[in-house]
Coordinates of C-alpha atoms and ligand atoms in Angstrom, one line a residue:
X116 CA 12.3 -20.0 16.4
X117 CA 13.1 -16.2 16.4
X118 CA 15.8 -15.1 18.8
X119 CA 15.2 -11.7 20.4
X120 CA 17.6 -9.9 22.7
X121 CA 16.2 -7.1 24.9
X122 CA 19.2 -5.1 26.1
X123 CA 19.7 -1.8 28.2
X124 CA 17.2 -2.7 30.9
X125 CA 14.2 -2.3 28.8
X126 CA 11.1 -2.5 31.0
X127 CA 10.1 -6.2 31.0
X128 CA 6.4 -5.5 31.5
X129 CA 6.4 -3.9 28.1
X130 CA 7.8 -6.9 26.4
X131 CA 4.5 -8.8 26.8
X132 CA 4.0 -9.0 23.0
X133 CA 7.2 -11.1 22.8
X134 CA 6.6 -13.3 25.8
X135 CA 5.0 -16.8 25.7
X136 CA 5.0 -16.8 21.9
X137 CA 5.7 -20.3 20.5
X138 CA 7.9 -18.9 17.7
X139 CA 10.0 -16.4 19.9
X140 CA 12.8 -17.0 22.4
X141 CA 13.3 -13.8 24.3
X142 CA 16.7 -13.2 26.0
X143 CA 17.0 -10.4 28.5
X144 CA 20.6 -9.2 29.1
X145 CA 23.2 -7.3 27.1
X146 CA 25.3 -7.9 24.0
X147 CA 28.1 -9.0 26.2
X148 CA 26.1 -11.5 28.3
X149 CA 28.1 -14.8 28.3
X150 CA 25.0 -17.0 28.0
X151 CA 23.7 -15.2 24.8
X152 CA 25.0 -16.2 21.4
X153 CA 24.6 -12.8 19.6
X154 CA 25.4 -14.5 16.2
X155 CA 22.0 -16.1 16.4
X156 CA 20.0 -13.0 17.4
X157 CA 17.3 -12.0 14.9
X158 CA 15.9 -8.9 16.7
X159 CA 17.8 -6.6 19.1
X160 CA 16.0 -4.1 21.4
X161 CA 18.0 -1.3 22.8
X162 CA 17.7 2.0 24.7
X163 CA 20.6 4.4 24.4
X164 CA 23.4 2.5 26.1
X165 CA 24.1 -0.1 23.5
X166 CA 25.9 1.4 20.5
X167 CA 24.8 -0.4 17.4
X168 CA 27.9 0.2 15.3
X169 CA 29.1 -1.5 12.2
X170 CA 31.4 -3.6 14.3
X171 CA 28.5 -4.9 16.4
X172 CA 26.5 -5.5 13.2
X173 CA 29.4 -7.6 11.9
X174 CA 29.1 -9.8 15.0
X175 CA 25.4 -10.2 14.5
X176 CA 25.0 -11.9 11.1
X177 CA 21.4 -13.1 11.8
X178 CA 20.1 -9.7 12.8
X179 CA 17.1 -8.5 10.9
X180 CA 15.6 -5.7 13.0
X181 CA 16.7 -3.3 15.6
X182 CA 14.1 -1.7 17.9
X183 CA 15.0 1.5 19.7
X184 CA 12.8 1.8 22.9
X185 CA 12.8 5.6 22.6
X186 CA 13.0 8.4 20.0
X187 CA 16.7 9.3 19.3
X188 CA 18.5 6.8 17.1
X189 CA 21.9 8.4 17.3
X190 CA 23.3 5.3 19.0
X191 CA 22.5 3.3 15.9
X192 CA 24.5 3.4 12.6
X193 CA 21.4 3.7 10.4
X194 CA 23.5 3.8 7.1
X195 CA 25.3 0.5 8.0
X196 CA 22.0 -1.2 9.1
X197 CA 20.4 -0.1 5.9
X198 CA 23.2 -1.5 3.7
X199 CA 22.8 -4.8 5.4
X200 CA 19.0 -4.9 5.0
X201 CA 18.4 -4.5 8.7
X202 CA 15.2 -2.6 9.6
X203 CA 15.5 0.0 12.4
X204 CA 12.3 0.9 14.2
X205 CA 11.8 3.3 17.1
X206 CA 9.0 4.3 19.6
X207 CA 8.6 7.9 18.6
X208 CA 5.9 9.1 20.9
X209 CA 5.9 6.8 24.0
X210 CA 8.1 9.2 26.0
X211 CA 6.9 12.5 24.7
X212 CA 4.9 13.6 27.7
X213 CA 7.5 12.4 30.2
X214 CA 10.3 14.4 28.4
X215 CA 8.1 17.5 28.1
X216 CA 7.2 17.3 31.8
X217 CA 10.9 16.7 32.7
X218 CA 11.9 19.8 30.6
X219 CA 9.2 21.8 32.3
X220 CA 10.3 20.6 35.8
X221 CA 13.9 21.5 34.9
X222 CA 12.9 25.0 33.7
X223 CA 10.9 25.6 36.9
X224 CA 13.7 24.3 39.1
X225 CA 16.3 26.4 37.2
X226 CA 14.3 29.6 37.6
X227 CA 13.7 29.0 41.4
X228 CA 17.2 27.5 42.2
X229 CA 15.5 24.5 43.7
X230 CA 18.4 22.0 43.4
X231 CA 20.9 24.5 44.9
X232 CA 18.5 25.5 47.7
X233 CA 17.7 21.9 48.4
X234 CA 21.3 20.9 49.0
X235 CA 21.9 23.8 51.4
X236 CA 18.8 23.0 53.5
X237 CA 20.0 19.3 53.6
X238 CA 23.3 20.6 54.9
X239 CA 21.5 22.4 57.8
X240 CA 21.7 25.9 56.2
X241 CA 18.8 28.3 55.8
X242 CA 19.8 30.9 53.2
X243 CA 16.6 32.4 52.0
X244 CA 18.1 35.6 50.5
X245 CA 20.6 33.6 48.4
X246 CA 17.9 32.0 46.3
X247 CA 15.7 34.7 45.0
X248 CA 14.3 33.3 41.8
X249 CA 12.3 34.5 38.7
X250 CA 8.6 33.8 37.8
X251 CA 7.9 31.9 34.6
X252 CA 4.7 34.0 34.2
X253 CA 5.2 36.8 31.6
X254 CA 8.5 35.4 30.3
X255 CA 9.3 34.6 26.7
X256 CA 10.2 31.0 26.1
X257 CA 12.1 30.3 22.9
X258 CA 11.6 26.7 21.6
X259 CA 14.0 25.5 19.0
X260 CA 12.4 22.4 17.3
X261 CA 8.6 22.2 17.7
X262 CA 8.0 18.5 17.2
X263 CA 6.3 16.2 19.6
X264 CA 8.1 17.3 22.8
X265 CA 8.5 20.9 21.8
X266 CA 4.7 21.1 21.2
X267 CA 3.8 19.5 24.5
X268 CA 6.2 21.9 26.3
X269 CA 4.6 24.9 24.5
X270 CA 1.1 23.9 25.8
X271 CA 2.4 23.7 29.3
X272 CA 4.3 27.0 29.0
X273 CA 1.2 28.8 27.7
X274 CA -0.8 27.5 30.6
X275 CA 1.8 29.2 32.9
X276 CA 1.3 32.5 31.2
X277 CA 4.5 32.5 29.2
X278 CA 4.6 33.7 25.6
X279 CA 6.2 31.2 23.3
X280 CA 8.4 32.0 20.3
X281 CA 9.4 29.1 18.1
X282 CA 12.1 28.4 15.5
X283 CA 11.5 25.3 13.4
X284 CA 12.2 25.5 9.7
X285 CA 9.7 22.6 9.0
X286 CA 6.8 24.1 11.0
X287 CA 3.8 25.5 9.1
X288 CA 2.1 28.8 10.1
X289 CA -1.2 26.9 10.5
X290 CA 0.3 24.5 13.1
X291 CA 1.9 27.4 14.9
X292 CA -1.5 29.1 15.1
X293 CA -3.2 26.0 16.4
X294 CA -0.6 25.7 19.2
X295 CA -0.8 29.4 20.0
X296 CA 3.0 30.0 19.4
X297 CA 4.7 32.7 17.4
X298 CA 6.6 31.3 14.5
X299 CA 9.9 33.2 14.5
X300 CA 13.3 33.2 12.8
X301 CA 16.3 31.7 14.6
X302 CA 17.7 35.2 15.2
X303 CA 14.4 36.4 16.6
X304 CA 14.4 33.6 19.2
X305 CA 18.0 34.3 20.1
X306 CA 17.4 38.0 20.5
X307 CA 14.0 37.9 22.3
X308 CA 13.7 34.8 24.5
X309 CA 14.3 34.9 28.3
X310 CA 14.7 31.1 28.3
X311 CA 15.7 29.0 25.3
X312 CA 15.2 25.3 25.1
X313 CA 16.2 22.9 22.3
X314 CA 14.1 20.0 21.1
X315 CA 15.6 19.0 17.8
X316 CA 17.4 15.8 16.9
X317 CA 21.2 15.9 16.9
X318 CA 22.1 16.3 13.2
X319 CA 24.8 17.9 11.1
X320 CA 22.6 21.0 11.1
X321 CA 21.8 21.1 14.8
X322 CA 25.2 20.1 16.2
X323 CA 26.6 23.2 17.9
X324 CA 23.5 25.3 16.9
X325 CA 24.1 27.3 20.1
X326 CA 27.7 28.2 19.9
X327 CA 30.1 31.1 20.7
X328 CA 28.6 33.2 17.9
X329 CA 24.9 32.4 18.3
X330 CA 25.1 32.6 22.2
X331 CA 26.4 36.1 21.8
X332 CA 23.2 37.1 20.0
X333 CA 21.0 36.0 23.1
X334 CA 19.7 38.4 25.7
X335 CA 22.0 39.0 28.7
X336 CA 20.7 37.0 31.6
X337 CA 19.1 34.3 29.3
X338 CA 18.6 30.8 30.7
X339 CA 19.3 27.7 28.5
X340 CA 17.9 24.2 28.6
X341 CA 18.9 21.0 26.8
X342 CA 16.8 17.9 27.4
X343 CA 17.2 16.7 23.8
X344 CA 20.7 15.6 22.8
X345 CA 24.2 16.6 24.1
X346 CA 26.0 18.7 21.5
X347 CA 23.1 20.8 20.2
X348 CA 24.4 23.4 22.6
X349 CA 28.2 23.6 22.4
X350 CA 29.3 22.7 26.0
X351 CA 32.5 24.7 26.1
X352 CA 30.8 27.8 24.6
X353 CA 28.0 27.5 27.2
X354 CA 30.5 27.2 30.1
X355 CA 32.3 30.3 28.8
X356 CA 29.0 32.3 28.5
X357 CA 28.0 31.3 32.1
X358 CA 31.4 32.2 33.5
X359 CA 31.4 35.7 31.8
X360 CA 27.8 36.3 33.2
X361 CA 26.0 36.5 29.9
X362 CA 24.0 33.3 30.4
X363 CA 22.3 33.3 33.9
X364 CA 22.1 29.5 34.1
X365 CA 21.4 26.2 32.4
X366 CA 19.5 23.0 32.9
X367 CA 21.0 20.0 31.2
X368 CA 19.6 16.4 31.0
X369 CA 22.0 15.3 28.2
X370 CA 25.7 15.6 27.4
X371 CA 27.9 15.1 24.4
X372 CA 29.6 12.2 26.3
X373 CA 27.5 10.4 28.9
X374 CA 28.3 10.2 31.7
X375 CA 30.1 13.5 31.3
X376 CA 32.9 12.8 33.9
X377 CA 34.9 15.7 35.2
X378 CA 33.2 18.4 33.1
X379 CA 33.6 22.2 33.4
X380 CA 29.9 22.7 33.4
X381 CA 29.4 20.5 36.4
X382 CA 31.6 22.9 38.4
X383 CA 29.2 25.9 37.9
X384 CA 26.6 26.6 40.6
X385 CA 24.1 28.0 38.1
X386 CA 24.1 24.7 36.1
X387 CA 21.6 22.1 37.2
X388 CA 21.8 18.6 35.8
X389 CA 20.0 15.2 35.6
X390 CA 21.5 12.0 34.2
X391 CA 19.5 11.7 30.9
X392 CA 16.2 11.2 32.8
X393 CA 13.8 12.8 30.3
X394 CA 12.2 9.5 29.4
X395 CA 12.7 7.9 32.8
X396 CA 9.2 7.4 34.1
X397 CA 7.3 4.2 34.6
X398 CA 4.7 5.3 32.0
X399 CA 7.2 6.2 29.3
X400 CA 9.3 3.1 29.8
X401 CA 6.2 0.9 29.6
X402 CA 5.0 2.8 26.5
X403 CA 8.3 2.6 24.5
X404 CA 9.0 -1.0 25.4
X405 CA 5.4 -2.0 24.4
X406 CA 5.7 0.0 21.2
X407 CA 8.9 -1.6 20.0
X408 CA 7.9 -5.1 21.2
X409 CA 4.7 -4.8 19.1
X410 CA 6.8 -3.7 16.1
X411 CA 9.0 -6.8 16.4
X412 CA 6.0 -9.1 16.6
X413 CA 4.5 -7.4 13.5
X414 CA 7.8 -7.8 11.7
X415 CA 8.0 -11.5 12.5
X416 CA 4.4 -11.8 11.3
X417 CA 5.7 -10.5 7.9
X418 CA 3.6 -7.4 8.1
X419 CA 5.0 -3.8 7.6
X420 CA 6.1 -2.0 10.7
X421 CA 4.7 1.4 11.5
X422 CA 7.7 3.3 12.8
X423 CA 10.7 2.4 10.7
X424 CA 13.5 4.8 10.3
X425 CA 14.8 3.2 7.0
X426 CA 11.5 2.1 5.4
X427 CA 8.3 4.0 4.6
X428 CA 5.9 3.8 7.6
X429 CA 2.5 2.4 6.8
X430 CA -0.8 2.2 8.6
X431 CA -2.8 -1.0 8.6
X432 CA -5.3 0.4 6.0
X433 CA -2.5 1.4 3.6
X434 CA -0.8 -1.9 4.2
X435 CA -3.9 -3.8 3.2
X436 CA -4.2 -1.8 0.0
X437 CA -0.5 -2.1 -0.9
X438 CA 0.0 -5.7 0.0
X439 CA -1.3 -7.4 -3.2
X440 CA 0.8 -5.0 -5.3
X441 CA 3.8 -5.5 -3.1
X442 CA 3.6 -9.2 -3.8
X443 CA 3.0 -8.7 -7.5
X444 CA 6.0 -6.3 -7.8
X445 CA 8.3 -8.8 -6.0
X446 CA 7.2 -11.6 -8.3
X447 CA 7.5 -9.5 -11.4
X448 CA 11.1 -8.6 -10.3
X449 CA 11.9 -12.3 -10.1
X450 CA 10.2 -13.0 -13.5
X451 CA 12.2 -10.2 -15.2
X452 CA 15.5 -11.4 -13.6
X453 CA 14.9 -15.0 -14.8
X454 CA 13.3 -14.4 -18.2
X455 CA 16.0 -11.9 -19.1
X456 CA 18.9 -13.6 -17.6
X457 CA 21.4 -11.0 -18.7
X458 CA 23.3 -7.9 -17.4
X459 CA 21.1 -5.0 -16.6
X460 CA 22.1 -1.4 -16.3
X461 CA 18.7 0.3 -15.9
X462 CA 15.4 -0.8 -14.4
X463 CA 12.3 1.4 -14.6
X464 CA 9.0 0.7 -12.9
X465 CA 6.0 2.4 -14.4
X466 CA 2.7 2.5 -12.4
X467 CA -0.8 3.2 -13.6
X468 CA -4.3 3.4 -12.2
X469 CA -4.9 2.4 -8.6
X470 CA -1.2 1.2 -8.3
X471 CA 0.0 4.7 -9.1
X472 CA -2.0 6.0 -6.1
X473 CA 0.0 3.9 -3.6
X474 CA 3.5 4.4 -2.0
X475 CA 5.2 3.4 -5.3
X476 CA 8.7 3.8 -3.9
X477 CA 7.9 0.8 -1.6
X478 CA 6.7 -1.2 -4.6
X479 CA 9.9 -0.3 -6.6
X480 CA 12.0 -1.5 -3.7
X481 CA 10.0 -4.8 -3.5
X482 CA 10.5 -5.2 -7.2
X483 CA 14.3 -4.8 -6.8
X484 CA 14.3 -7.2 -3.9
X485 CA 12.6 -9.8 -6.2
X486 CA 15.0 -9.0 -9.1
X487 CA 18.1 -9.5 -7.0
X488 CA 16.9 -12.6 -5.1
X489 CA 18.6 -15.1 -7.3
X490 CA 21.3 -12.9 -8.7
X491 CA 23.3 -12.1 -5.6
X492 CA 24.0 -14.1 -2.5
X493 CA 23.4 -11.4 0.1
X494 CA 19.9 -10.9 1.5
X495 CA 18.1 -8.1 -0.4
X496 CA 15.0 -6.6 0.9
X497 CA 13.1 -3.3 0.8
X498 CA 15.6 -1.7 3.2
X499 CA 18.8 -2.2 1.2
X500 CA 17.4 -2.7 -2.4
X501 CA 18.2 0.8 -3.6
X502 CA 21.6 0.8 -2.1
X503 CA 22.4 -2.6 -3.7
X504 CA 21.2 -1.4 -7.1
X505 CA 23.4 1.7 -6.8
X506 CA 26.4 -0.3 -5.7
X507 CA 26.0 -2.5 -8.8
X508 CA 25.6 0.5 -11.1
X509 CA 21.9 -0.1 -11.9
X510 CA 19.9 3.1 -12.5
X511 CA 16.5 2.7 -10.9
X512 CA 13.7 4.8 -12.3
X513 CA 10.1 5.3 -11.4
X514 CA 7.3 6.7 -13.6
X515 CA 3.5 7.1 -13.4
X516 CA 1.4 6.9 -16.6
X517 CA -2.2 7.6 -17.4
X518 CA -2.3 4.5 -19.7
X519 CA -3.6 1.4 -17.9
X520 CA -3.9 -0.7 -21.0
X521 CA -7.6 -1.4 -20.2
X522 CA -6.9 -2.6 -16.7
X523 CA -7.7 -0.9 -13.4
X524 CA -4.0 -0.8 -12.7
X525 CA -0.7 -1.9 -14.1
X526 CA 2.9 -2.3 -13.0
X527 CA 5.4 -2.3 -15.9
X528 CA 9.0 -3.2 -15.6
X529 CA 11.5 -2.2 -18.3
X530 CA 15.0 -3.7 -18.0
X531 CA 17.8 -2.3 -20.1
X532 CA 21.3 -3.5 -20.6
X533 CA 23.9 -4.1 -23.3
X534 CA 21.5 -2.7 -26.0
X535 CA 18.6 -5.1 -25.0
X536 CA 15.3 -4.2 -23.6
X537 CA 12.9 -6.5 -21.8
X538 CA 9.5 -5.6 -20.4
X539 CA 7.0 -7.3 -18.2
X540 CA 3.5 -5.9 -17.2
X541 CA 1.3 -7.1 -14.4
X542 CA -2.0 -6.2 -12.9
X543 CA -4.0 -7.0 -9.8
X544 CA -7.6 -7.8 -10.5
X545 CA -9.9 -7.4 -7.5
X546 CA -11.4 -10.8 -6.4
X547 CA -9.3 -12.6 -9.0
X548 CA -5.7 -11.9 -8.1
X549 CA -2.4 -11.0 -9.8
X550 CA -1.8 -11.6 -13.5
X551 CA 1.1 -11.1 -15.8
X552 CA -0.5 -9.6 -19.0
X553 CA 2.5 -8.9 -21.1
X554 CA 6.0 -10.4 -21.3
X555 CA 8.6 -9.0 -23.7
X556 CA 5.9 -7.4 -25.8
X557 CA 3.8 -10.5 -26.1
X558 CA 0.2 -10.4 -24.8
X559 CA -0.3 -13.2 -22.4
X560 CA -2.2 -13.9 -19.2
X561 CA -0.9 -16.1 -16.4
X562 CA -0.9 -16.2 -12.6
X563 CA 2.6 -15.4 -11.2
X564 CA 3.1 -18.3 -8.8
X565 CA 4.5 -21.8 -8.5
X566 CA 6.9 -23.5 -10.9
X567 CA 6.9 -21.8 -14.2
X568 CA 8.6 -22.4 -17.5
X569 CA 9.1 -19.5 -19.9
X570 CA 9.7 -20.8 -23.5
X571 CA 10.6 -18.6 -26.4
X572 CA 9.9 -20.4 -29.7
X573 CA 8.9 -19.9 -33.3
X574 CA 5.2 -19.9 -34.1
X575 CA 5.2 -23.1 -36.2
X576 CA 2.6 -26.0 -36.3
X577 CA 3.4 -28.8 -33.9
X578 CA 5.7 -26.9 -31.5
X579 CA 3.2 -26.8 -28.7
X580 CA 2.3 -30.5 -29.4
X581 CA 6.0 -31.5 -29.2
X582 CA 6.5 -29.8 -25.9
X583 CA 3.4 -31.5 -24.5
X584 CA 4.4 -34.9 -25.8
X585 CA 8.0 -34.7 -24.3
X586 CA 6.6 -33.7 -21.0
X587 CA 3.8 -36.3 -21.2
X588 CA 6.2 -39.1 -22.2
X589 CA 8.2 -38.3 -19.0
X590 CA 5.1 -38.3 -16.7
X591 CA 5.2 -34.5 -16.2
X592 CA 1.8 -33.0 -15.8
X593 CA 1.2 -29.5 -17.1
X594 CA -0.9 -27.5 -14.7
X595 CA -1.5 -24.5 -17.0
X596 CA -0.3 -23.3 -20.3
X597 CA -0.5 -19.9 -21.9
X598 CA 0.7 -18.9 -25.3
X599 CA 1.4 -15.5 -26.9
X600 CA 2.6 -14.3 -30.3
X601 CA 2.9 -11.0 -32.1
X602 CA 2.2 -12.3 -35.6
X603 CA 1.5 -15.7 -37.3
X604 CA 4.7 -17.6 -38.1
X605 CA 6.9 -15.2 -36.1
X606 CA 8.4 -15.3 -32.6
X607 CA 6.1 -16.6 -29.8
X608 CA 6.2 -17.5 -26.1
X609 CA 4.7 -20.1 -23.9
X610 CA 4.4 -20.0 -20.1
X611 CA 3.7 -23.3 -18.5
X612 CA 3.1 -24.1 -14.9
X613 CA 3.8 -27.4 -13.0
X614 CA 3.0 -28.9 -9.7
X615 CA 6.7 -29.6 -9.1
X616 CA 9.9 -27.9 -10.5
X617 CA 11.1 -29.4 -13.7
X618 CA 14.4 -31.3 -13.6
X619 CA 17.4 -29.9 -15.5
X620 CA 17.3 -33.0 -17.7
X621 CA 13.8 -32.2 -18.7
X622 CA 14.7 -28.7 -19.6
X623 CA 17.7 -29.9 -21.8
X624 CA 15.3 -32.3 -23.6
X625 CA 12.8 -29.4 -24.3
X626 CA 15.6 -27.1 -25.4
X627 CA 16.7 -29.7 -28.1
X628 CA 13.3 -29.6 -29.8
X629 CA 13.0 -27.9 -33.1
X630 CA 11.9 -24.2 -33.2
X631 CA 12.5 -23.7 -29.5
X632 CA 14.7 -20.6 -29.0
X633 CA 15.3 -20.4 -25.3
X634 CA 13.8 -21.8 -22.0
X635 CA 14.0 -20.3 -18.6
X636 CA 12.7 -21.9 -15.4
X637 CA 11.1 -19.6 -12.8
X638 CA 10.2 -20.6 -9.3
X639 CA 8.0 -18.1 -7.5
Ligands
NAD1715 N1 16.1 13.5 27.3 C1 15.5 12.4 27.0 O1 15.5 11.5 27.6 C2 14.8 12.4 25.7 C3 13.6 11.7 25.5 C4 13.0 11.7 24.3 C5 13.5 12.4 23.2 N2 14.6 13.1 23.4 C6 15.2 13.9 22.3 O2 14.4 15.0 22.1 C7 14.5 15.4 20.7 C8 13.1 15.8 20.2 O3 12.3 14.7 20.2 P1 10.8 14.7 19.5 O4 10.2 13.5 19.8 O5 10.1 16.0 19.9 O6 11.3 14.8 18.0 P2 10.4 15.3 16.8 O7 11.0 14.7 15.6 O8 9.0 15.1 17.0 O9 10.8 16.9 16.7 C9 12.0 17.4 16.3 C10 11.7 18.7 15.7 O10 12.9 19.4 15.4 C11 12.7 20.1 14.2 N3 14.0 20.4 13.6 C12 14.8 19.5 12.9 N4 15.9 20.2 12.5 C13 15.8 21.5 13.0 C14 16.7 22.6 12.9 N5 17.8 22.6 12.3 N6 16.3 23.7 13.6 C15 15.1 23.8 14.2 N7 14.2 22.7 14.3 C16 14.6 21.6 13.7 C17 11.8 19.2 13.4 O11 11.2 19.9 12.4 C18 10.9 18.7 14.4 O12 9.7 19.5 14.5 C19 15.2 14.3 20.0 O13 16.6 14.6 19.9 C20 15.1 13.1 21.0 O14 16.2 12.2 20.8 C21 15.3 13.1 24.6
2HG1716 O1 16.2 5.4 26.8 C1 16.2 6.5 27.4 O2 16.0 6.6 28.6 C2 16.5 7.8 26.7 C3 15.6 8.0 25.6 C4 15.6 9.3 24.9 O3 16.9 9.9 24.9 C5 15.1 9.2 23.5 O4 15.7 9.7 22.6 O5 14.0 8.6 23.4

């Protein structure tokens, strides 16, 4: 039974995909709820209040997936989650419209002094001359970060007769043209906008993007908005520029520390504020809760999630195409690890044909997960596989080749270490399934599943018969047997499959036979 904890007052109606499921027990509460054993939680759903730090992850050893019901993941230590193989998913577009609308409402309210006027009327005053505002029509809106929210805001601003200048280093000219905005440099936005609004994530690059120096490049009388993340506009610099009259006013939905407490900006009349309400609509909360709940259900169904922060995202169509190769790569990783039971310093995956057209980095991670499965005792999956390889000094390489060795596709693994090289090649044949077609340079053909025995031997008369006899004498039935050799009388290999794993005793008996070089058991 999977244990799921939905914290931070996630909208319960949106948790439908996790309710009444025979394999899921859903807890609604917080990480500090006395009646919830967080050690047993497999999936954690949060908004922004719960800080998913490495200390919290230490307390949650069963955790496999964190779902953020919203966009920003700055409350989650992604690097720590990744190291531990924990998938982080978010709901990237469920609150886009709500946040764009909130930003627009804040901009209109700021330009018309609505909150200030409202509070005076409530106090019984009627000061019409004190609240002369500015029209939005004809003004230049500067948008920094034209992603989902920035784009929706741009559409609304244009509908109000504003001209829109945008700074976003990742935006193409074509997209800017489609949205009817002017792609500009950062300096142009600073110098020409009447109102500037930020819609970027909070990153090393965007922290303090608007600071003492850059604010001094803005027009005198500029208005500023931050409905993205506290810290993109330096709060102390903003307070200074409002106090000295350069900035006419600001609308803030977010703060560096929330709640902001006794903050200098809150003392300024021309600053209007909301308590991080951008995504707080019934619609957005239902959307984001439903999106992450669906992702958790998909994850428990062992299918790839669509909006992972630390794994490549995949559509259903791509997943269906990649799934057989994903399985093959993982099995091949295990086969290489078991057949070549030695220290490895380099692993290279080479893809050809239809396999090379897929998201090969995902296949390489699956291959590593398979490779490490029986080598280390921490859980390795596609999330942390690269990190674990790096930690263990294994160089991981990826290549694409035009040579498919006569197949429609191949995956070849080359493992190197201590002067030894071991290779394995597999293919996926439509309507037939996965096959291993080469092992350590020997041409062979077997289905990678079940209980396998990899026997290296000399190509001498009677060897195969002796192996069969020993197994037969002990009542062991051979399900399949494949042999491969490079030249008559030289080194050869056998791959046998059994209905049940072979006992260690049986393996010792086979190892003692003449002309047997080495035996490795592989359970797939
Ligand atoms: N107030 C709220 O309640 C609320 C709700 C939702 C989202 N948000 C926040 O709004 C922000 C934007 O969300 P979104 O969904 O539009 O994200 P998004 O990823 O769709 O857009 C972000 C944009 O910022 C651009 N960008 C990144 N670095 C930049 C830089 N250095 N300079 C200029 N542009 C840069 C990116 O190219 C991208 O186009 C996020 O920080 C998110 O957390 C806040
Ligand atoms: O959960 C919230 O209400 C805030 C969400 C918002 O900041 C986000 O990044 O999606």
